[in-house]
Amino acid sequence: MKLTKEEEAMLAGELGAARRWAIDHQIKVGRMFDAADLVPVSQAHMMADPEALGEAGVAFLEGLAGQGGRVAIPMITDPRGVDLDHYRPLGQTEEMADLERRTVAACAAMGILMTNTCINYQTVMPPVRGDHVAYGDTGVVIYANSACGARSNFEGGPSALAAGLTGRTPRYGLHLEENRRATRRFRVEVQPEDLTDWGLLGALAGKTAGSYWEVPVIEGLEAVPTSDQMKHLGAAMASFGSTPLFHLAGITPEAPRLADVGGEELTPEVLTKEMIDALRARFGGVGDTLDVVVFAAPQLSIVEMQRVAELCRGRRMAVPLIVCTAPQVYPDAARMGLVETIEAAGGTVLQGTCFYNQFAREIGEAKGWKRLLSNSAKIVNILGGYGYQPALASMERCVDSAVAGEIVG
């Protein structure tokens, strides 16, 4: 790989041991993907929850911090694994909380901003078109690439950290113009309405595309999605298909026309109502028993918080209802009385965490939870692997079901 003089100095250890590790890691990753060089990035976003890190990962972070490691660009974090105000009632242990505290301390020592959010594009510093960034979290990457027109690959935890320390990432994948053109052309047959419908459309497109290297372009949408609808569309597509980039013809910034991303050269594939209904039917049904209702994956925006509060007002939950939001959203939601309304109905609002990456398996075992209901296609796709029997319904049906204690129609 071609290196600049500054990068050669990093590799020689002239800028400290932490940066030497980081640039060496990036060169190895870049060589694997035939990257010609490194590209400067404006910000980095790291997944570093203690469930994923474990004891060894936390010790590694502490080692870099102890060597004087310091990030070179703005670096932010994905949701944490423990809300330290609520971990005991959720059945999380002191060991989990201690790993959380050690992770936070090590990251803060390196200058990492503990934003603890997977909706940074709605809350912190949205990237702009053409902006090269180094993001972790599949939902964050696909939104940044598709809705914002920024450029990022899925960065694993060590690679995102290395990008934060060096201010660079290997130039491969979606940092290259030629890899951003559409490779699959999907035409919608039915228009999505609520957030769950948008998630199901994303899930079907991702499942059909089925590869990190495929770039779907979707045509036939009659309305421009809101930020929240785009969020659920992308998060589900990335979850079901490992998809990092999609285009919406006439809507997303790189596809003002189908032809602008090469879509006219591709054979259309229709995503039918029957296909979406079949996918929906995989996740539970009316009358099924229920242990817990979860709103998460992605964290909720202030608009979603308002809607949940409206649905909860004056009611009482028969089963636990958990709402995960960003630390940037929580203060506004509290100031506006939304948190109080949800909790008065028996719900619990967590800030800075997301249900699936906060030791979800251990929580389920501790609380005896199996049947979980959510409006997020992403989370129901993930939690089947954590020992849950997940079901999917609209936000309105989720709250009605939490009140009834079973899934209602």
Short mmCIF file of C-alpha atoms in Angstrom, two decimals:
data_model
loop_
_atom_site.label_atom_id
_atom_site.label_comp_id
_atom_site.label_asym_id
_atom_site.label_seq_id
_atom_site.Cartn_x
_atom_site.Cartn_y
_atom_site.Cartn_z
CA MET A 1 0.00 0.00 0.00
CA LYS A 2 1.07 3.54 -0.71
CA LEU A 3 1.69 5.43 2.55
CA THR A 4 2.21 9.13 3.21
CA LYS A 5 5.17 10.34 5.25
CA GLU A 6 2.89 10.79 8.28
CA GLU A 7 1.57 7.24 7.90
CA GLU A 8 5.12 5.89 7.62
CA ALA A 9 5.95 7.77 10.83
CA MET A 10 2.97 6.14 12.56
CA LEU A 11 4.13 2.71 11.39
CA ALA A 12 7.63 3.41 12.72
CA GLY A 13 6.15 4.20 16.14
CA GLU A 14 7.16 7.87 16.03
CA LEU A 15 3.61 8.93 17.04
CA GLY A 16 3.22 6.43 19.85
CA ALA A 17 2.54 2.74 20.37
CA ALA A 18 -1.25 3.04 20.02
CA ARG A 19 -1.04 4.63 16.57
CA ARG A 20 1.59 2.14 15.49
CA TRP A 21 -0.80 -0.69 16.35
CA ALA A 22 -3.64 1.14 14.57
CA ILE A 23 -1.86 1.84 11.27
CA ASP A 24 -0.39 -1.70 11.21
CA HIS A 25 -3.90 -3.11 11.67
CA GLN A 26 -5.26 -0.94 8.86
CA ILE A 27 -2.48 -1.89 6.46
CA LYS A 28 -3.25 -5.57 7.02
CA VAL A 29 -6.98 -5.01 6.46
CA GLY A 30 -6.26 -2.88 3.40
CA ARG A 31 -3.98 -5.50 1.85
CA MET A 32 -6.69 -8.14 2.30
CA PHE A 33 -9.07 -5.97 0.24
CA ASP A 34 -6.42 -4.80 -2.27
CA ALA A 35 -6.67 -1.18 -1.09
CA ALA A 36 -4.22 1.11 -2.89
CA ASP A 37 -3.91 3.53 0.01
CA LEU A 38 -5.68 5.00 3.06
CA VAL A 39 -8.39 7.65 2.81
CA PRO A 40 -8.79 10.41 5.43
CA VAL A 41 -12.06 10.17 7.37
CA SER A 42 -13.87 12.98 9.17
CA GLN A 43 -15.29 10.91 12.06
CA ALA A 44 -15.40 7.36 13.42
CA HIS A 45 -18.13 5.43 15.23
CA MET A 46 -17.27 2.33 17.26
CA MET A 47 -19.26 -0.59 18.56
CA ALA A 48 -17.72 -1.27 21.98
CA ASP A 49 -20.39 -2.69 24.24
CA PRO A 50 -18.96 -4.96 26.94
CA GLU A 51 -21.01 -7.96 25.77
CA ALA A 52 -19.14 -7.88 22.46
CA LEU A 53 -15.78 -6.90 23.99
CA GLY A 54 -15.64 -9.35 26.87
CA GLU A 55 -12.85 -9.25 29.43
CA ALA A 56 -10.10 -9.52 26.77
CA GLY A 57 -11.51 -6.67 24.68
CA VAL A 58 -11.86 -4.36 27.66
CA ALA A 59 -8.28 -5.15 28.75
CA PHE A 60 -7.13 -4.33 25.20
CA LEU A 61 -8.79 -0.91 25.36
CA GLU A 62 -7.25 -0.29 28.77
CA GLY A 63 -3.84 -1.22 27.35
CA LEU A 64 -4.11 1.30 24.50
CA ALA A 65 -5.29 3.99 26.91
CA GLY A 66 -2.38 3.16 29.21
CA GLN A 67 0.03 3.66 26.29
CA GLY A 68 -1.25 7.21 25.87
CA GLY A 69 -3.50 6.43 22.91
CA ARG A 70 -5.57 9.43 21.84
CA VAL A 71 -8.00 9.69 18.93
CA ALA A 72 -7.07 12.02 16.08
CA ILE A 73 -10.60 12.82 14.86
CA PRO A 74 -14.07 13.05 16.45
CA MET A 75 -14.92 9.52 17.55
CA ILE A 76 -18.28 8.44 18.96
CA THR A 77 -19.79 5.23 20.33
CA ASP A 78 -22.66 2.86 19.62
CA PRO A 79 -25.15 1.92 22.40
CA ARG A 80 -23.63 0.62 25.62
CA GLY A 81 -24.36 -2.75 27.19
CA VAL A 82 -25.60 -1.53 30.57
CA ASP A 83 -27.77 1.40 31.66
CA LEU A 84 -26.22 1.88 35.09
CA ASP A 85 -29.49 3.33 36.43
CA HIS A 86 -31.50 0.21 35.56
CA TYR A 87 -29.24 -2.84 35.40
CA ARG A 88 -30.28 -4.56 38.63
CA PRO A 89 -34.05 -4.67 37.86
CA LEU A 90 -33.20 -6.11 34.43
CA GLY A 91 -31.28 -8.99 35.99
CA GLN A 92 -27.86 -7.79 34.85
CA THR A 93 -24.98 -8.61 37.19
CA GLU A 94 -22.35 -6.52 38.99
CA GLU A 95 -19.73 -8.12 36.71
CA MET A 96 -21.54 -6.75 33.65
CA ALA A 97 -21.78 -3.31 35.22
CA ASP A 98 -18.10 -3.38 36.13
CA LEU A 99 -17.10 -4.23 32.54
CA GLU A 100 -19.26 -1.31 31.44
CA ARG A 101 -17.56 1.11 33.83
CA ARG A 102 -14.07 -0.04 32.76
CA THR A 103 -14.94 0.33 29.06
CA VAL A 104 -16.27 3.84 29.55
CA ALA A 105 -13.18 4.85 31.52
CA ALA A 106 -10.76 3.48 28.89
CA CYS A 107 -12.62 5.11 25.99
CA ALA A 108 -12.90 8.45 27.77
CA ALA A 109 -9.16 8.39 28.51
CA MET A 110 -8.53 8.13 24.75
CA GLY A 111 -10.75 11.13 24.01
CA ILE A 112 -13.63 9.09 22.61
CA LEU A 113 -16.99 10.87 22.92
CA MET A 114 -19.37 8.50 24.74
CA THR A 115 -22.44 9.33 22.65
CA ASN A 116 -23.80 5.77 23.09
CA THR A 117 -26.14 5.88 20.15
CA CYS A 118 -27.02 4.03 16.95
CA ILE A 119 -28.96 7.04 15.66
CA ASN A 120 -26.05 9.49 15.56
CA TYR A 121 -27.26 10.53 12.08
CA GLN A 122 -30.39 11.90 13.78
CA THR A 123 -28.79 13.30 16.91
CA VAL A 124 -25.05 14.04 16.88
CA MET A 125 -23.35 15.02 13.59
CA PRO A 126 -24.94 13.63 10.39
CA PRO A 127 -22.37 13.10 7.62
CA VAL A 128 -22.92 14.83 4.29
CA ARG A 129 -22.74 13.60 0.72
CA GLY A 130 -19.25 12.50 -0.27
CA ASP A 131 -18.03 12.57 3.35
CA HIS A 132 -15.66 9.64 4.05
CA VAL A 133 -16.33 8.22 7.54
CA ALA A 134 -15.48 5.02 9.45
CA TYR A 135 -18.66 3.75 11.09
CA GLY A 136 -19.56 0.60 12.98
CA ASP A 137 -23.16 -0.65 13.52
CA THR A 138 -24.92 -1.88 10.40
CA GLY A 139 -27.87 0.50 10.79
CA VAL A 140 -25.58 3.51 11.12
CA VAL A 141 -23.53 2.56 8.06
CA ILE A 142 -26.45 1.88 5.75
CA TYR A 143 -28.21 5.13 6.72
CA ALA A 144 -25.03 7.20 6.29
CA ASN A 145 -24.30 5.67 2.87
CA SER A 146 -27.84 5.66 1.53
CA ALA A 147 -29.78 8.57 3.06
CA CYS A 148 -26.81 10.94 3.55
CA GLY A 149 -24.64 9.93 0.59
CA ALA A 150 -21.59 9.53 2.84
CA ARG A 151 -19.02 6.76 2.32
CA SER A 152 -18.32 4.02 4.84
CA ASN A 153 -17.75 0.29 5.00
CA PHE A 154 -18.94 -1.79 7.95
CA GLU A 155 -16.03 -1.21 10.33
CA GLY A 156 -15.48 -3.88 12.98
CA GLY A 157 -14.68 -2.67 16.49
CA PRO A 158 -10.85 -2.78 16.16
CA SER A 159 -10.96 -1.21 12.67
CA ALA A 160 -13.20 1.66 13.80
CA LEU A 161 -10.90 2.28 16.76
CA ALA A 162 -7.88 2.24 14.44
CA ALA A 163 -9.62 4.81 12.22
CA GLY A 164 -10.23 7.01 15.23
CA LEU A 165 -6.56 6.82 16.25
CA THR A 166 -5.15 7.47 12.77
CA GLY A 167 -7.89 9.56 11.11
CA ARG A 168 -7.84 7.19 8.11
CA THR A 169 -9.31 3.95 6.81
CA PRO A 170 -8.28 1.64 3.95
CA ARG A 171 -9.69 2.84 0.62
CA TYR A 172 -11.75 -0.15 -0.55
CA GLY A 173 -15.42 -1.17 -0.89
CA LEU A 174 -17.85 1.73 -0.64
CA HIS A 175 -15.10 4.36 -0.52
CA LEU A 176 -14.70 3.68 -4.26
CA GLU A 177 -17.16 5.20 -6.73
CA GLU A 178 -17.44 2.05 -8.87
CA ASN A 179 -18.75 -0.02 -5.94
CA ARG A 180 -21.66 2.34 -5.27
CA ARG A 181 -23.61 1.61 -8.44
CA ALA A 182 -26.73 -0.57 -8.22
CA THR A 183 -26.40 -4.30 -8.82
CA ARG A 184 -30.03 -5.35 -8.13
CA ARG A 185 -33.20 -3.53 -9.21
CA PHE A 186 -36.31 -4.02 -7.04
CA ARG A 187 -39.79 -2.70 -7.82
CA VAL A 188 -42.33 -2.42 -5.01
CA GLU A 189 -45.85 -3.69 -5.53
CA VAL A 190 -47.34 -2.40 -2.27
CA GLN A 191 -46.69 0.90 -0.51
CA PRO A 192 -45.34 0.74 3.08
CA GLU A 193 -47.32 2.70 5.67
CA ASP A 194 -46.12 2.44 9.29
CA LEU A 195 -42.58 1.91 10.58
CA THR A 196 -43.01 -1.86 10.68
CA ASP A 197 -44.04 -1.90 7.02
CA TRP A 198 -40.89 0.02 6.09
CA GLY A 199 -38.86 -2.44 8.13
CA LEU A 200 -40.45 -5.39 6.38
CA LEU A 201 -39.73 -3.88 2.96
CA GLY A 202 -36.11 -3.44 3.99
CA ALA A 203 -35.98 -6.97 5.36
CA LEU A 204 -37.32 -8.43 2.11
CA ALA A 205 -34.96 -6.38 -0.07
CA GLY A 206 -31.98 -7.31 2.08
CA LYS A 207 -32.91 -10.98 2.25
CA THR A 208 -33.38 -11.11 -1.52
CA ALA A 209 -30.11 -9.28 -2.26
CA GLY A 210 -28.32 -11.41 0.34
CA SER A 211 -24.76 -10.11 0.12
CA TYR A 212 -22.55 -7.31 1.41
CA TRP A 213 -21.41 -6.68 -2.15
CA GLU A 214 -24.91 -6.21 -3.66
CA VAL A 215 -26.35 -2.67 -3.94
CA PRO A 216 -30.16 -2.63 -4.34
CA VAL A 217 -31.99 0.21 -6.05
CA ILE A 218 -35.71 0.35 -5.22
CA GLU A 219 -38.24 1.97 -7.53
CA GLY A 220 -41.99 2.48 -7.34
CA LEU A 221 -42.26 4.26 -3.99
CA GLU A 222 -44.99 6.89 -4.12
CA ALA A 223 -43.92 8.87 -1.04
CA VAL A 224 -40.62 10.09 0.34
CA PRO A 225 -39.92 8.28 3.64
CA THR A 226 -39.40 10.23 6.84
CA SER A 227 -36.11 9.96 8.68
CA ASP A 228 -37.63 7.34 11.02
CA GLN A 229 -39.09 5.34 8.13
CA MET A 230 -35.73 5.43 6.33
CA LYS A 231 -34.10 4.32 9.59
CA HIS A 232 -36.29 1.22 9.90
CA LEU A 233 -35.95 0.43 6.17
CA GLY A 234 -32.16 0.52 6.29
CA ALA A 235 -31.69 -1.19 9.66
CA ALA A 236 -33.80 -4.16 8.56
CA MET A 237 -32.10 -4.37 5.15
CA ALA A 238 -28.68 -4.44 6.77
CA SER A 239 -29.80 -7.01 9.33
CA PHE A 240 -31.39 -9.44 6.86
CA GLY A 241 -28.91 -8.97 4.00
CA SER A 242 -25.67 -7.51 5.38
CA THR A 243 -26.44 -4.67 2.98
CA PRO A 244 -24.39 -1.46 3.52
CA LEU A 245 -25.90 0.72 0.75
CA PHE A 246 -29.19 1.06 -1.13
CA HIS A 247 -30.68 3.64 -3.44
CA LEU A 248 -34.29 4.80 -3.71
CA ALA A 249 -34.90 6.00 -7.26
CA GLY A 250 -35.84 9.67 -7.26
CA ILE A 251 -35.29 10.00 -3.49
CA THR A 252 -31.80 9.25 -2.16
CA PRO A 253 -29.00 11.70 -3.05
CA GLU A 254 -27.01 9.50 -5.44
CA ALA A 255 -30.07 8.32 -7.37
CA PRO A 256 -32.10 11.34 -8.53
CA ARG A 257 -32.87 9.16 -11.56
CA LEU A 258 -32.74 5.37 -11.88
CA ALA A 259 -30.13 5.78 -14.62
CA ASP A 260 -27.77 7.70 -12.30
CA VAL A 261 -26.88 4.49 -10.45
CA GLY A 262 -27.07 2.19 -13.48
CA GLY A 263 -30.53 0.88 -12.60
CA GLU A 264 -31.90 1.01 -16.14
CA GLU A 265 -29.41 -1.64 -17.22
CA LEU A 266 -30.74 -4.13 -14.62
CA THR A 267 -33.71 -6.50 -14.88
CA PRO A 268 -36.52 -5.48 -12.45
CA GLU A 269 -37.44 -7.92 -9.67
CA VAL A 270 -40.87 -7.34 -8.09
CA LEU A 271 -41.22 -7.40 -4.29
CA THR A 272 -44.80 -8.56 -3.92
CA LYS A 273 -47.40 -8.19 -1.16
CA GLU A 274 -47.41 -11.98 -0.81
CA MET A 275 -43.65 -12.01 -0.17
CA ILE A 276 -43.95 -9.32 2.52
CA ASP A 277 -46.94 -11.06 4.14
CA ALA A 278 -45.01 -14.35 4.23
CA LEU A 279 -42.09 -12.65 5.96
CA ARG A 280 -44.42 -10.97 8.46
CA ALA A 281 -46.10 -14.30 9.26
CA ARG A 282 -42.78 -15.79 10.41
CA PHE A 283 -42.87 -13.61 13.52
CA GLY A 284 -45.80 -14.54 15.75
CA GLY A 285 -49.53 -14.01 15.53
CA VAL A 286 -52.69 -12.83 17.27
CA GLY A 287 -53.44 -14.60 20.55
CA ASP A 288 -49.86 -15.66 21.24
CA THR A 289 -48.73 -15.24 24.83
CA LEU A 290 -46.33 -12.44 25.66
CA ASP A 291 -43.53 -11.88 28.19
CA VAL A 292 -42.12 -8.48 27.20
CA VAL A 293 -42.55 -5.69 24.63
CA VAL A 294 -39.41 -3.90 23.38
CA PHE A 295 -38.95 -0.72 21.34
CA ALA A 296 -35.31 -0.67 20.20
CA ALA A 297 -32.98 -1.44 17.27
CA PRO A 298 -32.69 1.34 16.33
CA GLN A 299 -33.05 3.60 19.35
CA LEU A 300 -36.13 5.81 19.30
CA SER A 301 -36.15 9.39 18.01
CA ILE A 302 -38.03 12.14 19.86
CA VAL A 303 -40.91 11.69 17.39
CA GLU A 304 -41.15 7.98 18.17
CA MET A 305 -40.93 8.73 21.91
CA GLN A 306 -43.86 11.10 21.58
CA ARG A 307 -45.94 8.45 19.80
CA VAL A 308 -45.16 5.77 22.40
CA ALA A 309 -46.10 8.19 25.19
CA GLU A 310 -49.40 9.04 23.45
CA LEU A 311 -50.22 5.34 23.22
CA CYS A 312 -49.31 4.75 26.89
CA ARG A 313 -51.16 7.73 28.39
CA GLY A 314 -53.75 6.70 30.98
CA ARG A 315 -53.12 2.96 30.53
CA ARG A 316 -51.41 0.22 32.57
CA MET A 317 -49.12 -2.46 31.16
CA ALA A 318 -49.80 -6.10 31.99
CA VAL A 319 -46.32 -7.15 30.84
CA PRO A 320 -43.01 -5.20 30.91
CA LEU A 321 -42.56 -2.58 28.18
CA ILE A 322 -38.97 -1.46 27.50
CA VAL A 323 -38.12 1.64 25.46
CA CYS A 324 -34.50 2.32 24.39
CA THR A 325 -33.53 5.81 23.32
CA ALA A 326 -30.39 7.85 22.77
CA PRO A 327 -28.78 9.92 25.55
CA GLN A 328 -29.29 12.95 23.29
CA VAL A 329 -33.05 12.29 23.02
CA TYR A 330 -33.71 11.32 26.64
CA PRO A 331 -33.36 14.82 28.20
CA ASP A 332 -35.82 16.30 25.70
CA ALA A 333 -38.21 13.40 26.25
CA ALA A 334 -37.96 13.92 30.02
CA ARG A 335 -38.41 17.71 29.72
CA MET A 336 -41.54 17.21 27.64
CA GLY A 337 -43.01 14.69 30.08
CA LEU A 338 -42.80 11.75 27.65
CA VAL A 339 -40.59 9.62 29.92
CA GLU A 340 -42.90 10.26 32.87
CA THR A 341 -45.98 9.27 30.84
CA ILE A 342 -44.41 6.01 29.66
CA GLU A 343 -43.17 5.10 33.12
CA ALA A 344 -46.51 6.02 34.75
CA ALA A 345 -48.03 3.29 32.58
CA GLY A 346 -45.47 0.78 33.84
CA GLY A 347 -42.91 1.11 31.05
CA THR A 348 -39.15 1.46 31.49
CA VAL A 349 -37.11 3.95 29.46
CA LEU A 350 -33.42 3.07 29.01
CA GLN A 351 -30.94 5.61 27.65
CA GLY A 352 -27.74 4.81 25.82
CA THR A 353 -28.43 1.10 25.39
CA CYS A 354 -30.16 -1.06 22.81
CA PHE A 355 -31.90 -4.23 23.92
CA TYR A 356 -30.10 -6.76 21.76
CA ASN A 357 -26.55 -5.69 22.68
CA GLN A 358 -27.07 -5.44 26.43
CA PHE A 359 -26.72 -9.12 27.34
CA ALA A 360 -30.19 -9.92 25.96
CA ARG A 361 -29.75 -13.67 26.44
CA GLU A 362 -28.80 -13.28 30.10
CA ILE A 363 -31.66 -10.85 30.72
CA GLY A 364 -34.11 -13.31 29.19
CA GLU A 365 -32.81 -16.13 31.37
CA ALA A 366 -32.85 -13.98 34.51
CA LYS A 367 -36.39 -12.69 33.92
CA GLY A 368 -37.86 -15.84 32.36
CA TRP A 369 -38.70 -13.98 29.13
CA LYS A 370 -39.24 -15.95 25.92
CA ARG A 371 -42.08 -14.35 23.95
CA LEU A 372 -40.93 -10.88 22.91
CA LEU A 373 -42.91 -8.42 20.77
CA SER A 374 -41.48 -5.43 18.88
CA ASN A 375 -42.25 -3.16 15.94
CA SER A 376 -38.64 -3.47 14.72
CA ALA A 377 -37.95 -5.99 11.96
CA LYS A 378 -34.26 -5.79 12.84
CA ILE A 379 -34.63 -6.82 16.44
CA VAL A 380 -36.97 -9.74 15.77
CA ASN A 381 -34.46 -11.02 13.22
CA ILE A 382 -31.64 -10.88 15.76
CA LEU A 383 -33.30 -12.10 18.94
CA GLY A 384 -34.24 -15.52 17.64
CA GLY A 385 -30.55 -16.28 18.07
CA TYR A 386 -30.63 -15.15 21.70
CA GLY A 387 -33.17 -17.73 22.86
CA TYR A 388 -36.30 -15.61 22.35
CA GLN A 389 -39.43 -16.38 20.33
CA PRO A 390 -39.88 -12.92 18.78
CA ALA A 391 -43.06 -11.52 17.24
CA LEU A 392 -43.60 -8.44 15.09
CA ALA A 393 -46.42 -5.87 15.13
CA SER A 394 -47.01 -2.16 14.65
CA MET A 395 -46.19 0.27 17.46
CA GLU A 396 -49.90 0.65 18.21
CA ARG A 397 -50.45 -3.13 18.43
CA CYS A 398 -47.31 -3.50 20.56
CA VAL A 399 -48.67 -1.15 23.22
CA ASP A 400 -52.18 -2.63 23.02
CA SER A 401 -50.63 -6.08 23.47
CA ALA A 402 -48.54 -4.95 26.45
CA VAL A 403 -51.77 -3.76 28.10
CA ALA A 404 -53.63 -6.97 27.25
CA GLY A 405 -50.78 -9.35 28.11
CA GLU A 406 -51.09 -11.16 24.79
CA ILE A 407 -50.67 -10.26 21.12
CA VAL A 408 -53.84 -8.54 19.95
CA GLY A 409 -55.07 -7.97 16.40
#
